[in-house]
Amino acid sequence: MTLGTQHIIQKVKRHKRKLVALVVLFLLWLFCLPSELFKDPTSTVVESREGIMLGARIAEDSQWRFPEMDSVPSRFEQCILHFEDEYFYSHPGFNPVSMGKALWQNLTTDKRRGGSTLTQQVIRLSRKNKKRTYFEKGIEIVMATRLEAGFSKEEILSLYASHAPFGGNVVGLETASWRYFGLPSSELSWGQSAALAILPNAPSLIFPGKNEAILKQKRDSLLKKLLDKGIIDETTYELALAEALPGKPYPLPDIAFHLTERLKKEYPGERKVSTISYELQNKLNRIVSRHHFELKQNGIHNMAVLVLDVDTREVLGYVGNAPTTSENNKYVDIINKSRSTGSVLKPFLFASMLNSGELLPNTLVADVPTVINGYNPENFDGEFNGAVPASVALSRSLNIPAVRMLRSYGLERFHKRLKELDFKGIDKPSSQYGLSLILGGAESSLWEVTNAYAGMAATLNYFNRTSSEYNQNSLRSPLMVNGKNPTPNKREQDPIVFDAGAIFKTLDALQQVNRPAGEENWSFFSNSQPIAWKTGTSFGFKDAWAVGVTPKYAIGVWVGNADGEGRPGLTGIQAAAPALFSVLDVLPKSRWFDIPYDELTEAELCATSGHLAGVHCDDIVTEFIPVKGIRTTPCTYHQRVFLDASETFQVNSSCYSLAEMKQQQRFVLPPTIEYYYSKKHPEYVPLPPFRNDCLRDGEQLMEFIYPKPNEAILLAKDFDENINDIIFKVAHRNEDSKLYWYLDESFIGVTEIFHEIAVQPVPGEYMLTVVDQEGNQLKQRLVITKPTT
């Protein structure tokens, strides 16, 4: 091998080593940045749908550090560039001229000057401000050039503005803007922007009462520079000089405290634009504050309000609790807590029976003393109406008709309907709730209840908009975060739970405002815009509900004490309904629901009984009813009767001439129902008795009110451990009748007019016999037991 060849080989090797070194250096440079520059925890920030801050929660490291900004406001950008890095948009990540000047000053004077660009400062912030040495400065330069190669200038500026320190535990421009001036960074003035641009370079200047002169001098110098550069004019400059310096930090907005807490748990450390309407939320806060001031006079300390958009199911307003004290559990979010439902489930039973064709809106339902397997429901006013139209029973929230309707419809069947309506809080078997399910025996949250009402309204709206189709997502869960796409609508031909006709008739019944008799304050609500609404009160006056829907909004109100303490007057009517209508008054007005004619059919109805018209009904009206309503039975209450000429007695061919008989169509109720109905309806005319010489076929003169057939009777004790009397009760068609009572063969008494008798037998089996003065008998076998210890 010649010397020339060896020289060439050595030269090639040297070039190869250099190339390898360059490749290694390039790779080191290429991968010198971590995959994520900043891993610090961030604060949770919640904004309204308009982008206005509702609230924020501090980061896990106790720093107020908002999530990274998308862009930097132009005023702050001009201020920070002219203060820190005037050649930001022209250098490759470092500025050799500035670095040279800084090095010369640091070597020749006692003053220290930094020559770092904003890009280098971003690198230093990401490396947690490592000790300032020339070696570290070299690393910063290398990483800064890599940052410039991988990020745009705008992105680098946003990184700086998001992570720069602004004094104390305030990190980032947006955080500083809210903490020091109480407004978003996009609204900062020139004077405010200049003051904040100073702080990252010297965060200690922010402490109130200290260094204000230095801070002012630096700010004013920066403003003068902006004036000289033509960035601002003379007027702006003068106004900026007069602006106050940042001082004691402002508290951050907390307009939706409980919603912010809820979103912090679901989206920790994120900035979320909620569905909340900023204006409505503020109005709700004022409404709750006003009503809470009145309620707390009665020892009622907690309250919650939820407003939903019916069709989108967006949460428009969210007040999780009243502005009460810590001792009264003000931090508890009532909206998602399960409470006794009171009567707010009754409309779903009404709709269920309409939907299945087992009830018409105005069908008479019994309202008489009722005992079912030892369960004895009572109306709120303690009275009995005999019989009431089902829609009236719903609008007046009568308990006894609701229990009897539930027994007729089926407990397990209704429990299944509630699960279909997404009542997750009702999570026990139906047998554990029993018939009290319809009166508050179950628990659910304001979130679930309001959403279920909204679901009915949304189903009806969608049906009317699409000309007879249903949306599978009408019962979807509410949305709190804007931009979180709901499940796309899926059209169906069949109803999801209830058909549109049943829903319309249910909401129409709930539009009535003549709530329980004796309440005079309901006229106050009569001028409000149309709303279908329902109140509820739990046992022991512990929970008061008011829930309502319009075609556009669903409103839910709960009032009570979070610790479960009951209070007199804590009812849906007195405590929750006024707040419901206060909320309704601040919502845009809307017209009533369109009529879903395709799910209704025209039918002839008995005006008195509400049933399909029977052959003997004398007052017939034509109304639209749910299509399955034609399955219901015709009216059986109207009968054809034959009277004597004076209309004093009923007669028949066995005792009276056919030619002289008077034939009439009469509205006739069973004895027990008639006994109570006639007291409320003076227009009701009972049937006259048969004439004594007439043969009677199938006439029912008497009926046991208590006990009912096959009913076990328990000997209850009072608080003093004494056995209470058993009160037997009978209804008789003839008010002047006299009844004789026997227990087995033993005579126990006689009653006139009011047929009630108190006895205290020993446990055992008996035959109870009642005989009237004409010899008519009524018998029933009894089983009386004593309570177990």
PDB file of N, CA and C in Angstrom, residues 697-743:
ATOM      1  N   ASP A 697    -133.495  -7.346  44.011  1.00  0.00           N
ATOM      2  CA  ASP A 697    -132.565  -8.261  43.352  1.00  0.00           C
ATOM      3  C   ASP A 697    -131.200  -7.575  43.201  1.00  0.00           C
ATOM      4  N   GLY A 698    -130.247  -7.998  44.051  1.00  0.00           N
ATOM      5  CA  GLY A 698    -128.887  -7.498  43.908  1.00  0.00           C
ATOM      6  C   GLY A 698    -128.634  -6.115  44.450  1.00  0.00           C
ATOM      7  N   GLU A 699    -129.551  -5.562  45.258  1.00  0.00           N
ATOM      8  CA  GLU A 699    -129.329  -4.212  45.789  1.00  0.00           C
ATOM      9  C   GLU A 699    -128.258  -4.253  46.885  1.00  0.00           C
ATOM     10  N   GLN A 700    -127.319  -3.349  46.824  1.00  0.00           N
ATOM     11  CA  GLN A 700    -126.250  -3.255  47.825  1.00  0.00           C
ATOM     12  C   GLN A 700    -126.531  -2.051  48.717  1.00  0.00           C
ATOM     13  N   LEU A 701    -127.084  -2.339  49.920  1.00  0.00           N
ATOM     14  CA  LEU A 701    -127.433  -1.260  50.843  1.00  0.00           C
ATOM     15  C   LEU A 701    -126.274  -0.892  51.756  1.00  0.00           C
ATOM     16  N   MET A 702    -125.467  -1.891  52.129  1.00  0.00           N
ATOM     17  CA  MET A 702    -124.396  -1.658  53.094  1.00  0.00           C
ATOM     18  C   MET A 702    -123.067  -2.158  52.545  1.00  0.00           C
ATOM     19  N   GLU A 703    -121.978  -1.535  53.079  1.00  0.00           N
ATOM     20  CA  GLU A 703    -120.644  -1.969  52.706  1.00  0.00           C
ATOM     21  C   GLU A 703    -119.696  -1.619  53.842  1.00  0.00           C
ATOM     22  N   PHE A 704    -118.806  -2.567  54.158  1.00  0.00           N
ATOM     23  CA  PHE A 704    -117.796  -2.295  55.176  1.00  0.00           C
ATOM     24  C   PHE A 704    -116.782  -1.271  54.659  1.00  0.00           C
ATOM     25  N   ILE A 705    -116.574  -0.211  55.431  1.00  0.00           N
ATOM     26  CA  ILE A 705    -115.468   0.708  55.162  1.00  0.00           C
ATOM     27  C   ILE A 705    -114.209   0.156  55.811  1.00  0.00           C
ATOM     28  N   TYR A 706    -114.360  -0.334  57.039  1.00  0.00           N
ATOM     29  CA  TYR A 706    -113.256  -1.013  57.732  1.00  0.00           C
ATOM     30  C   TYR A 706    -113.853  -2.047  58.667  1.00  0.00           C
ATOM     31  N   PRO A 707    -113.360  -3.266  58.606  1.00  0.00           N
ATOM     32  CA  PRO A 707    -112.241  -3.767  57.790  1.00  0.00           C
ATOM     33  C   PRO A 707    -112.702  -4.203  56.413  1.00  0.00           C
ATOM     34  N   LYS A 708    -111.708  -4.358  55.521  1.00  0.00           N
ATOM     35  CA  LYS A 708    -111.975  -4.860  54.191  1.00  0.00           C
ATOM     36  C   LYS A 708    -111.843  -6.389  54.191  1.00  0.00           C
ATOM     37  N   PRO A 709    -112.394  -7.057  53.163  1.00  0.00           N
ATOM     38  CA  PRO A 709    -112.330  -8.529  53.128  1.00  0.00           C
ATOM     39  C   PRO A 709    -110.891  -9.045  53.175  1.00  0.00           C
ATOM     40  N   ASN A 710    -110.700 -10.133  53.886  1.00  0.00           N
ATOM     41  CA  ASN A 710    -109.411 -10.837  53.986  1.00  0.00           C
ATOM     42  C   ASN A 710    -108.295  -9.975  54.572  1.00  0.00           C
ATOM     43  N   GLU A 711    -108.665  -9.045  55.391  1.00  0.00           N
ATOM     44  CA  GLU A 711    -107.671  -8.145  55.970  1.00  0.00           C
ATOM     45  C   GLU A 711    -107.334  -8.571  57.397  1.00  0.00           C
ATOM     46  N   ALA A 712    -106.046  -8.777  57.667  1.00  0.00           N
ATOM     47  CA  ALA A 712    -105.605  -9.108  59.018  1.00  0.00           C
ATOM     48  C   ALA A 712    -105.575  -7.839  59.853  1.00  0.00           C
ATOM     49  N   ILE A 713    -106.103  -7.933  61.086  1.00  0.00           N
ATOM     50  CA  ILE A 713    -106.191  -6.759  61.959  1.00  0.00           C
ATOM     51  C   ILE A 713    -105.204  -6.931  63.102  1.00  0.00           C
ATOM     52  N   LEU A 714    -104.383  -5.919  63.280  1.00  0.00           N
ATOM     53  CA  LEU A 714    -103.351  -5.944  64.314  1.00  0.00           C
ATOM     54  C   LEU A 714    -103.789  -5.082  65.490  1.00  0.00           C
ATOM     55  N   LEU A 715    -103.702  -5.638  66.713  1.00  0.00           N
ATOM     56  CA  LEU A 715    -104.013  -4.866  67.914  1.00  0.00           C
ATOM     57  C   LEU A 715    -102.830  -3.957  68.235  1.00  0.00           C
ATOM     58  N   ALA A 716    -102.932  -2.698  67.822  1.00  0.00           N
ATOM     59  CA  ALA A 716    -101.809  -1.768  68.012  1.00  0.00           C
ATOM     60  C   ALA A 716    -101.813  -1.206  69.428  1.00  0.00           C
ATOM     61  N   LYS A 717    -100.611  -0.784  69.869  1.00  0.00           N
ATOM     62  CA  LYS A 717    -100.464  -0.184  71.191  1.00  0.00           C
ATOM     63  C   LYS A 717    -100.135   1.291  71.064  1.00  0.00           C
ATOM     64  N   ASP A 718    -100.537   2.062  72.104  1.00  0.00           N
ATOM     65  CA  ASP A 718    -100.163   3.465  72.126  1.00  0.00           C
ATOM     66  C   ASP A 718     -98.809   3.618  72.823  1.00  0.00           C
ATOM     67  N   PHE A 719     -98.403   4.874  73.073  1.00  0.00           N
ATOM     68  CA  PHE A 719     -97.098   5.129  73.677  1.00  0.00           C
ATOM     69  C   PHE A 719     -97.000   4.622  75.109  1.00  0.00           C
ATOM     70  N   ASP A 720     -98.151   4.413  75.749  1.00  0.00           N
ATOM     71  CA  ASP A 720     -98.164   3.901  77.128  1.00  0.00           C
ATOM     72  C   ASP A 720     -98.321   2.390  77.169  1.00  0.00           C
ATOM     73  N   GLU A 721     -98.142   1.751  76.022  1.00  0.00           N
ATOM     74  CA  GLU A 721     -98.237   0.294  75.908  1.00  0.00           C
ATOM     75  C   GLU A 721     -99.647  -0.225  76.152  1.00  0.00           C
ATOM     76  N   ASN A 722    -100.662   0.641  76.009  1.00  0.00           N
ATOM     77  CA  ASN A 722    -102.046   0.203  76.143  1.00  0.00           C
ATOM     78  C   ASN A 722    -102.589  -0.196  74.771  1.00  0.00           C
ATOM     79  N   ILE A 723    -103.436  -1.237  74.729  1.00  0.00           N
ATOM     80  CA  ILE A 723    -104.017  -1.691  73.476  1.00  0.00           C
ATOM     81  C   ILE A 723    -105.055  -0.675  73.002  1.00  0.00           C
ATOM     82  N   ASN A 724    -104.925  -0.220  71.736  1.00  0.00           N
ATOM     83  CA  ASN A 724    -105.902   0.716  71.167  1.00  0.00           C
ATOM     84  C   ASN A 724    -107.172  -0.017  70.762  1.00  0.00           C
ATOM     85  N   ASP A 725    -108.281   0.724  70.743  1.00  0.00           N
ATOM     86  CA  ASP A 725    -109.545   0.174  70.265  1.00  0.00           C
ATOM     87  C   ASP A 725    -109.470  -0.056  68.759  1.00  0.00           C
ATOM     88  N   ILE A 726    -110.243  -1.040  68.289  1.00  0.00           N
ATOM     89  CA  ILE A 726    -110.443  -1.235  66.853  1.00  0.00           C
ATOM     90  C   ILE A 726    -111.751  -0.545  66.482  1.00  0.00           C
ATOM     91  N   ILE A 727    -111.712   0.293  65.444  1.00  0.00           N
ATOM     92  CA  ILE A 727    -112.905   1.025  65.015  1.00  0.00           C
ATOM     93  C   ILE A 727    -113.457   0.356  63.772  1.00  0.00           C
ATOM     94  N   PHE A 728    -114.618  -0.334  63.922  1.00  0.00           N
ATOM     95  CA  PHE A 728    -115.316  -0.891  62.770  1.00  0.00           C
ATOM     96  C   PHE A 728    -116.217   0.196  62.180  1.00  0.00           C
ATOM     97  N   LYS A 729    -116.351   0.197  60.833  1.00  0.00           N
ATOM     98  CA  LYS A 729    -117.106   1.262  60.188  1.00  0.00           C
ATOM     99  C   LYS A 729    -117.860   0.718  58.988  1.00  0.00           C
ATOM    100  N   VAL A 730    -119.101   1.142  58.823  1.00  0.00           N
ATOM    101  CA  VAL A 730    -119.965   0.686  57.735  1.00  0.00           C
ATOM    102  C   VAL A 730    -120.627   1.886  57.074  1.00  0.00           C
ATOM    103  N   ALA A 731    -120.794   1.813  55.749  1.00  0.00           N
ATOM    104  CA  ALA A 731    -121.571   2.808  55.006  1.00  0.00           C
ATOM    105  C   ALA A 731    -122.922   2.199  54.659  1.00  0.00           C
ATOM    106  N   HIS A 732    -124.018   2.951  54.901  1.00  0.00           N
ATOM    107  CA  HIS A 732    -125.376   2.497  54.601  1.00  0.00           C
ATOM    108  C   HIS A 732    -126.056   3.547  53.745  1.00  0.00           C
ATOM    109  N   ARG A 733    -126.789   3.102  52.735  1.00  0.00           N
ATOM    110  CA  ARG A 733    -127.404   4.053  51.813  1.00  0.00           C
ATOM    111  C   ARG A 733    -128.457   4.930  52.501  1.00  0.00           C
ATOM    112  N   ASN A 734    -129.144   4.407  53.502  1.00  0.00           N
ATOM    113  CA  ASN A 734    -130.202   5.168  54.173  1.00  0.00           C
ATOM    114  C   ASN A 734    -129.632   5.845  55.416  1.00  0.00           C
ATOM    115  N   GLU A 735    -129.621   7.155  55.420  1.00  0.00           N
ATOM    116  CA  GLU A 735    -128.989   7.882  56.511  1.00  0.00           C
ATOM    117  C   GLU A 735    -129.701   7.684  57.847  1.00  0.00           C
ATOM    118  N   ASP A 736    -131.020   7.414  57.821  1.00  0.00           N
ATOM    119  CA  ASP A 736    -131.753   7.274  59.081  1.00  0.00           C
ATOM    120  C   ASP A 736    -131.834   5.828  59.563  1.00  0.00           C
ATOM    121  N   SER A 737    -131.011   4.974  58.971  1.00  0.00           N
ATOM    122  CA  SER A 737    -131.054   3.565  59.359  1.00  0.00           C
ATOM    123  C   SER A 737    -130.398   3.362  60.720  1.00  0.00           C
ATOM    124  N   LYS A 738    -130.802   2.263  61.381  1.00  0.00           N
ATOM    125  CA  LYS A 738    -130.221   1.865  62.658  1.00  0.00           C
ATOM    126  C   LYS A 738    -129.578   0.497  62.461  1.00  0.00           C
ATOM    127  N   LEU A 739    -128.297   0.379  62.905  1.00  0.00           N
ATOM    128  CA  LEU A 739    -127.558  -0.861  62.691  1.00  0.00           C
ATOM    129  C   LEU A 739    -127.243  -1.528  64.013  1.00  0.00           C
ATOM    130  N   TYR A 740    -127.355  -2.870  64.017  1.00  0.00           N
ATOM    131  CA  TYR A 740    -127.075  -3.677  65.203  1.00  0.00           C
ATOM    132  C   TYR A 740    -125.820  -4.514  64.910  1.00  0.00           C
ATOM    133  N   TRP A 741    -124.846  -4.477  65.840  1.00  0.00           N
ATOM    134  CA  TRP A 741    -123.530  -5.077  65.618  1.00  0.00           C
ATOM    135  C   TRP A 741    -123.358  -6.313  66.502  1.00  0.00           C
ATOM    136  N   TYR A 742    -122.791  -7.391  65.897  1.00  0.00           N
ATOM    137  CA  TYR A 742    -122.536  -8.626  66.618  1.00  0.00           C
ATOM    138  C   TYR A 742    -121.124  -9.111  66.286  1.00  0.00           C
ATOM    139  N   LEU A 743    -120.430  -9.592  67.308  1.00  0.00           N
ATOM    140  CA  LEU A 743    -119.141 -10.242  67.121  1.00  0.00           C
ATOM    141  C   LEU A 743    -119.342 -11.698  67.512  1.00  0.00           C
TER     142      LEU A 743
END
